[in-house]
Amino acid sequence: MKFLASPNDCGELSAAMNCQICLHLAGRILTLIVLFSAAPQTLREAANSTGMLVSAAVRPDLFSEPAYAETLAREFNMVEPEDVLKWWVVRRQPGSFDFRQGDEVVAFAHAHGMKVRGHCLVWDHDHPQWLAQSHLTPAQLSDLLQEHITTVMKHYAGQVFAWDVVNEALDEKGQVKDSIWYNRPGIGLAEKETGYVEQAFRWARAADPQALLFYNEGGGEVLNRKSDAIYAMVKDFKHRGVPIDGVGLQMHISQLDFDEAAVTNNIARLTALGLQVHITELDVALPTNSTGQAQNDDLQKQADIYRRVVRACRQNPGCTAIQTWGFTDKYSWIVSHSHGTQGGALLLDRAYKPKPAYNVMLQELSAPRNR
Ligand code: XIL
């Protein structure tokens, strides 16, 4: 054992201690640098770091599958029920509401600190038979729709922050589509073009004044007659004070080409009206062989399209959410929708393994905005 005997010994000791403190501090600083500069490991981390919402459409009957639930909670900071807030689920029986499956989605989101987006209150698809085959008068349909919007939105007030109030009201030519709510027989505004859409938004605002109200549409992502009609409608709404907060661009892509500039310009003109844009149903369907496999080349092209969609959105601060329509190829609507000719449309394969599209999305979401 060494005893301190001279001033010199003291000097050595303090130098050694200083050195130790220095090393300790240097170690700490290094750890902090590594922690703060570590690249995000998940889509959720990446989106959080740049203030975006990254989301997927979900089916609550799959929450019991561990890989499904774990992946969902790890990768996304928002969810949207793919089907369980549609009329055929919520209004299975006339005269009653069934919120059980919607409530499961909300509970999952709550448990994992995620936001919930609601889809959808007014659509001409996925109706229960009793409604599709009903012979209700316009006055009865008007009451039914108002009651539906009001009851569903009040049930989820404070839990669902944004709603697709009206889904797919326009056709490819930009005309208002024939539908039970518009003119077959409609809610009494059949001569008024987008009048029934306007009425739905007014009811929605009254039902939950805090919720963000979106018009959601497919096929109007680039510049075409449909997107021109969406733009004209929402511009008119904004000018006349009809309550609307955003436009959802579905983005179901089924051809391996993508006009990024057109989407960028479309997002720019919508946000210039003071509206938010959400990408709501992104998937990129690929041709598949008889065993459901896509080609490697196509997986790369798909990744490139995902990259350009994310860029188009992130370039514009008014584009605040990117949502894919599901997240694993194991459960994607594309296979049945395309009668088995397409598939592989999502970010993860059927074994939940990241595809090139996932890696690209992670990179793009991690990059600073407005590069
Ligand atoms: C689809 C679902 O993915 C399917 O499970 C369901 O059978 C039909 O609807 N546009 C929309 C979505 O707004 O609600 C649709 O979802 C896909 C097209």
XYZ file of C-alpha atoms and ligand atoms in Angstrom:
389
model
C 0.000 0.000 0.000
C 1.271 3.484 -0.830
C 0.978 6.344 1.690
C 1.034 9.990 0.744
C 4.400 11.240 1.876
C 5.277 14.363 -0.143
C 3.599 17.293 -1.972
C 4.777 15.630 -5.144
C 2.714 12.516 -4.374
C -0.319 14.770 -3.841
C 0.193 16.344 -7.247
C 0.332 12.919 -8.895
C -2.854 11.844 -7.169
C -4.828 14.905 -8.205
C -3.557 14.592 -11.783
C -4.666 10.954 -11.822
C -8.077 11.890 -10.403
C -8.499 14.717 -12.895
C -7.629 12.349 -15.640
C -10.217 9.853 -14.427
C -12.876 12.560 -14.247
C -11.900 13.677 -17.741
C -12.224 10.150 -19.074
C -15.540 9.705 -17.332
C -16.876 12.970 -18.753
C -15.585 12.187 -22.210
C -17.352 8.819 -22.036
C -20.609 10.494 -21.040
C -20.365 13.057 -23.824
C -19.647 10.326 -26.352
C -22.694 8.361 -25.201
C -24.861 11.470 -25.542
C -23.517 12.180 -29.028
C -24.221 8.596 -30.083
C -27.707 8.717 -28.534
C -28.651 11.969 -30.232
C -27.172 11.203 -33.596
C -28.388 7.583 -33.786
C -30.486 7.116 -36.896
C -34.122 6.257 -36.129
C -34.685 2.515 -36.096
C -38.413 2.514 -36.814
C -40.866 4.501 -38.926
C -42.436 5.734 -35.708
C -39.139 7.077 -34.324
C -38.384 8.703 -37.653
C -41.815 10.325 -37.899
C -41.686 11.489 -34.280
C -38.312 13.080 -34.844
C -39.672 15.259 -37.660
C -43.211 15.814 -36.390
C -45.044 13.644 -38.933
C -47.850 11.165 -38.446
C -47.137 7.719 -39.876
C -50.040 5.359 -39.873
C -51.613 2.158 -41.129
C -55.141 0.936 -41.693
C -55.845 -1.871 -39.226
C -58.151 -4.804 -38.537
C -58.752 -5.294 -34.799
C -59.415 -9.039 -35.152
C -55.668 -9.327 -35.859
C -54.514 -7.651 -32.627
C -54.339 -11.119 -31.060
C -51.540 -12.051 -33.491
C -48.376 -11.021 -31.606
C -46.347 -10.101 -34.694
C -49.200 -7.947 -35.991
C -49.735 -6.082 -32.725
C -46.022 -5.662 -31.934
C -45.166 -4.397 -35.404
C -48.073 -1.980 -35.419
C -47.210 -0.448 -32.045
C -43.505 -0.263 -32.896
C -43.733 1.253 -36.371
C -46.662 3.688 -36.310
C -47.843 6.652 -34.246
C -51.378 6.614 -35.668
C -53.959 4.030 -36.775
C -57.173 4.011 -38.775
C -59.748 1.216 -38.804
C -59.723 -0.283 -42.310
C -63.360 -1.409 -42.158
C -64.797 -1.470 -38.659
C -66.186 2.063 -38.617
C -68.033 1.543 -41.896
C -71.815 1.251 -42.019
C -71.862 -2.523 -42.545
C -70.087 -3.015 -39.218
C -71.429 -0.154 -37.081
C -74.989 -0.320 -38.472
C -75.346 -4.072 -39.011
C -78.890 -3.812 -37.597
C -81.229 -0.947 -38.372
C -81.845 1.234 -35.360
C -78.719 0.298 -33.415
C -74.997 1.063 -33.329
C -72.244 -1.484 -32.739
C -69.030 0.191 -31.629
C -67.305 -2.893 -30.229
C -64.652 -3.287 -32.940
C -64.083 0.442 -33.307
C -63.604 0.639 -29.554
C -60.936 -2.091 -29.776
C -58.950 0.041 -32.200
C -59.253 3.072 -29.935
C -58.183 0.998 -26.891
C -55.147 -0.357 -28.771
C -54.147 3.148 -29.837
C -54.618 4.471 -26.330
C -52.495 1.680 -24.831
C -49.676 2.466 -27.260
C -49.842 6.255 -27.384
C -51.117 6.442 -30.955
C -53.624 8.790 -32.593
C -56.767 7.479 -34.283
C -58.131 8.639 -37.625
C -61.755 7.781 -38.417
C -62.931 6.270 -41.718
C -65.616 6.911 -42.927
C -69.040 8.459 -42.250
C -70.533 8.890 -45.712
C -69.707 6.521 -48.565
C -71.710 4.721 -51.161
C -70.058 1.344 -50.500
C -70.038 -1.228 -47.763
C -73.608 -0.625 -46.642
C -75.588 -3.233 -44.707
C -78.268 -4.952 -46.797
C -81.125 -3.336 -44.917
C -79.884 0.083 -46.076
C -78.860 -0.887 -49.597
C -82.296 -2.405 -50.195
C -84.300 0.166 -48.299
C -86.954 2.369 -49.861
C -86.492 5.312 -47.541
C -87.640 8.773 -48.611
C -85.159 11.683 -48.869
C -86.454 13.073 -45.586
C -85.942 9.718 -43.856
C -82.463 9.330 -45.389
C -81.544 12.820 -44.282
C -82.554 12.042 -40.687
C -80.736 8.703 -40.823
C -77.492 10.258 -42.084
C -77.556 13.110 -39.597
C -78.217 10.661 -36.765
C -75.372 8.430 -37.979
C -72.785 11.211 -38.237
C -73.836 12.695 -34.915
C -73.945 9.451 -32.916
C -70.679 8.030 -34.267
C -68.720 11.262 -33.885
C -70.045 11.924 -30.388
C -69.176 8.365 -29.346
C -65.569 8.928 -30.418
C -65.245 12.619 -29.493
C -61.831 13.233 -27.931
C -60.559 9.844 -29.142
C -60.687 10.164 -32.919
C -58.890 13.360 -33.893
C -59.766 13.417 -37.601
C -62.534 11.933 -39.754
C -63.066 11.113 -43.388
C -66.513 12.692 -43.358
C -67.262 11.951 -47.004
C -65.456 9.320 -49.052
C -65.304 9.071 -52.869
C -68.205 11.337 -53.862
C -66.796 12.162 -57.323
C -66.323 10.144 -60.514
C -63.407 10.198 -62.956
C -64.960 13.083 -64.893
C -65.246 15.131 -61.724
C -69.044 14.772 -61.571
C -70.864 13.988 -58.332
C -71.460 10.210 -58.355
C -74.942 8.736 -58.332
C -75.557 7.392 -54.843
C -78.132 6.715 -52.197
C -77.040 9.906 -50.417
C -76.871 12.145 -53.498
C -79.708 11.296 -55.878
C -80.912 7.692 -55.390
C -83.026 9.128 -53.943
C -80.626 11.299 -51.894
C -81.113 13.320 -48.738
C -83.133 16.009 -50.488
C -80.252 17.835 -52.223
C -80.131 15.886 -55.489
C -80.245 19.048 -57.605
C -77.506 20.687 -55.589
C -74.404 18.827 -56.805
C -71.978 18.909 -53.844
C -74.779 20.105 -51.558
C -75.087 16.760 -49.800
C -71.330 16.712 -49.148
C -71.609 20.194 -47.649
C -74.527 19.112 -45.458
C -72.527 16.146 -44.140
C -69.622 18.442 -43.183
C -71.974 20.823 -41.371
C -73.482 17.963 -39.363
C -69.992 16.669 -38.616
C -68.732 19.992 -37.257
C -71.797 20.292 -35.043
C -71.306 16.739 -33.725
C -67.648 17.165 -32.701
C -66.290 20.696 -33.078
C -62.755 19.555 -32.131
C -62.351 16.893 -34.805
C -60.562 17.631 -38.075
C -62.893 17.046 -41.014
C -61.549 15.539 -44.241
C -62.877 14.867 -47.718
C -61.217 11.608 -48.856
C -60.853 10.544 -52.482
C -59.093 8.030 -54.711
C -57.780 8.761 -58.211
C -57.486 12.499 -57.569
C -53.854 12.514 -56.511
C -52.345 13.816 -59.742
C -53.707 16.706 -61.819
C -56.799 15.471 -63.631
C -60.515 16.141 -63.907
C -61.223 14.493 -60.582
C -58.568 16.403 -58.654
C -59.704 19.639 -60.354
C -63.244 18.929 -59.151
C -62.026 18.189 -55.607
C -60.078 21.431 -55.653
C -63.059 23.429 -56.929
C -65.331 21.888 -54.284
C -63.064 22.486 -51.303
C -62.149 25.982 -52.506
C -65.848 26.799 -52.688
C -66.341 25.302 -49.201
C -63.507 27.364 -47.761
C -64.788 30.565 -49.368
C -68.325 30.054 -48.084
C -67.272 28.942 -44.608
C -68.389 25.336 -44.971
C -66.426 23.525 -42.246
C -63.597 21.460 -43.739
C -60.020 20.978 -42.544
C -58.376 18.708 -45.021
C -58.273 16.453 -48.050
C -57.269 12.818 -47.931
C -55.444 11.543 -51.001
C -55.887 7.781 -51.041
C -52.902 6.906 -53.251
C -53.738 3.333 -54.247
C -51.096 2.956 -56.951
C -51.466 0.033 -59.337
C -49.132 1.006 -62.208
C -45.394 1.236 -61.691
C -45.176 4.856 -62.661
C -45.729 7.884 -60.516
C -45.948 11.545 -61.437
C -44.276 13.109 -58.425
C -44.429 16.656 -59.793
C -48.190 16.431 -60.361
C -48.798 15.150 -56.839
C -46.533 17.860 -55.419
C -48.473 20.535 -57.320
C -51.812 19.093 -56.270
C -50.768 19.061 -52.608
C -49.505 22.637 -52.992
C -52.789 23.986 -54.360
C -54.823 22.250 -51.643
C -52.629 23.421 -48.777
C -52.618 26.959 -50.243
C -56.336 27.012 -49.366
C -55.388 26.515 -45.722
C -56.255 22.817 -45.782
C -54.175 19.935 -44.489
C -53.428 16.971 -46.715
C -53.191 13.403 -45.456
C -51.987 10.560 -47.647
C -54.632 8.106 -46.491
C -54.480 4.734 -48.241
C -51.047 4.323 -49.770
C -50.202 0.986 -51.353
C -48.331 0.064 -54.527
C -49.741 -3.111 -56.083
C -47.354 -5.368 -57.981
C -48.055 -8.083 -60.545
C -47.644 -11.470 -58.875
C -47.067 -15.008 -60.135
C -49.232 -18.033 -59.348
C -47.677 -18.365 -55.900
C -48.351 -14.707 -55.109
C -44.696 -13.627 -55.500
C -43.622 -10.320 -57.022
C -40.374 -9.929 -59.010
C -37.283 -8.424 -57.390
C -37.076 -5.687 -60.030
C -40.596 -4.648 -59.238
C -39.843 -4.511 -55.518
C -37.140 -1.927 -56.292
C -39.495 0.087 -58.512
C -42.077 -0.095 -55.761
C -39.571 1.240 -53.227
C -38.821 4.132 -55.534
C -42.508 5.021 -55.745
C -42.844 4.917 -51.961
C -39.816 7.224 -51.796
C -41.386 9.727 -54.156
C -44.757 9.693 -52.388
C -43.117 10.376 -49.031
C -41.021 13.151 -50.588
C -44.017 14.776 -52.240
C -45.778 14.874 -48.882
C -42.843 15.939 -46.739
C -41.891 18.775 -49.071
C -45.043 20.552 -47.953
C -45.587 21.375 -44.256
C -49.352 21.153 -44.830
C -49.055 17.438 -45.663
C -49.068 16.081 -42.149
C -49.743 12.330 -42.288
C -48.757 9.344 -44.393
C -50.848 6.255 -43.969
C -50.499 2.912 -45.724
C -53.513 0.666 -46.338
C -52.348 -2.099 -44.017
C -48.669 -2.785 -43.385
C -47.967 -6.452 -44.084
C -48.572 -8.249 -47.387
C -50.101 -11.020 -45.283
C -53.200 -8.855 -44.907
C -53.788 -6.509 -47.814
C -57.032 -5.833 -49.640
C -55.175 -5.772 -52.992
C -55.159 -9.555 -53.489
C -58.937 -9.920 -53.376
C -59.534 -6.565 -55.032
C -57.377 -7.572 -58.041
C -58.772 -11.140 -58.064
C -55.341 -12.522 -57.284
C -53.464 -10.845 -60.139
C -51.700 -8.300 -57.931
C -50.257 -8.260 -54.436
C -47.141 -7.428 -52.466
C -48.349 -3.843 -52.136
C -47.170 -2.970 -48.641
C -44.013 -2.249 -46.639
C -43.478 -5.626 -44.968
C -43.682 -9.069 -46.526
C -45.982 -11.820 -45.312
C -43.489 -12.761 -42.593
C -43.344 -9.118 -41.426
C -39.869 -8.745 -42.926
C -39.046 -5.227 -44.164
C -39.088 -4.897 -47.953
C -37.017 -2.339 -49.908
C -40.034 0.000 -49.661
C -39.798 -0.075 -45.869
C -36.104 0.852 -45.851
C -36.719 3.692 -48.250
C -39.612 4.997 -46.208
C -37.496 4.888 -43.049
C -34.762 6.884 -44.796
C -37.152 9.456 -46.228
C -39.051 9.961 -42.990
C -35.770 10.432 -41.118
C -34.506 13.129 -43.478
C -35.053 16.750 -42.483
C -38.040 18.446 -44.153
C -37.544 20.784 -47.117
C -34.213 19.400 -48.202
C -61.543 -1.536 -48.612
C -61.040 -2.497 -47.528
O -59.649 -2.530 -47.582
C -61.607 -3.864 -47.720
O -61.268 -4.689 -46.617
C -63.125 -3.802 -47.886
O -63.611 -5.068 -48.192
C -63.516 -2.811 -48.957
O -62.956 -1.551 -48.672
N -61.094 3.074 -50.750
C -61.493 3.241 -49.447
C -61.393 2.097 -48.498
O -61.814 4.369 -49.038
O -62.385 2.134 -47.498
C -61.419 0.774 -49.224
O -61.146 -0.238 -48.257
C -60.411 0.749 -50.339
C -60.721 1.833 -51.348
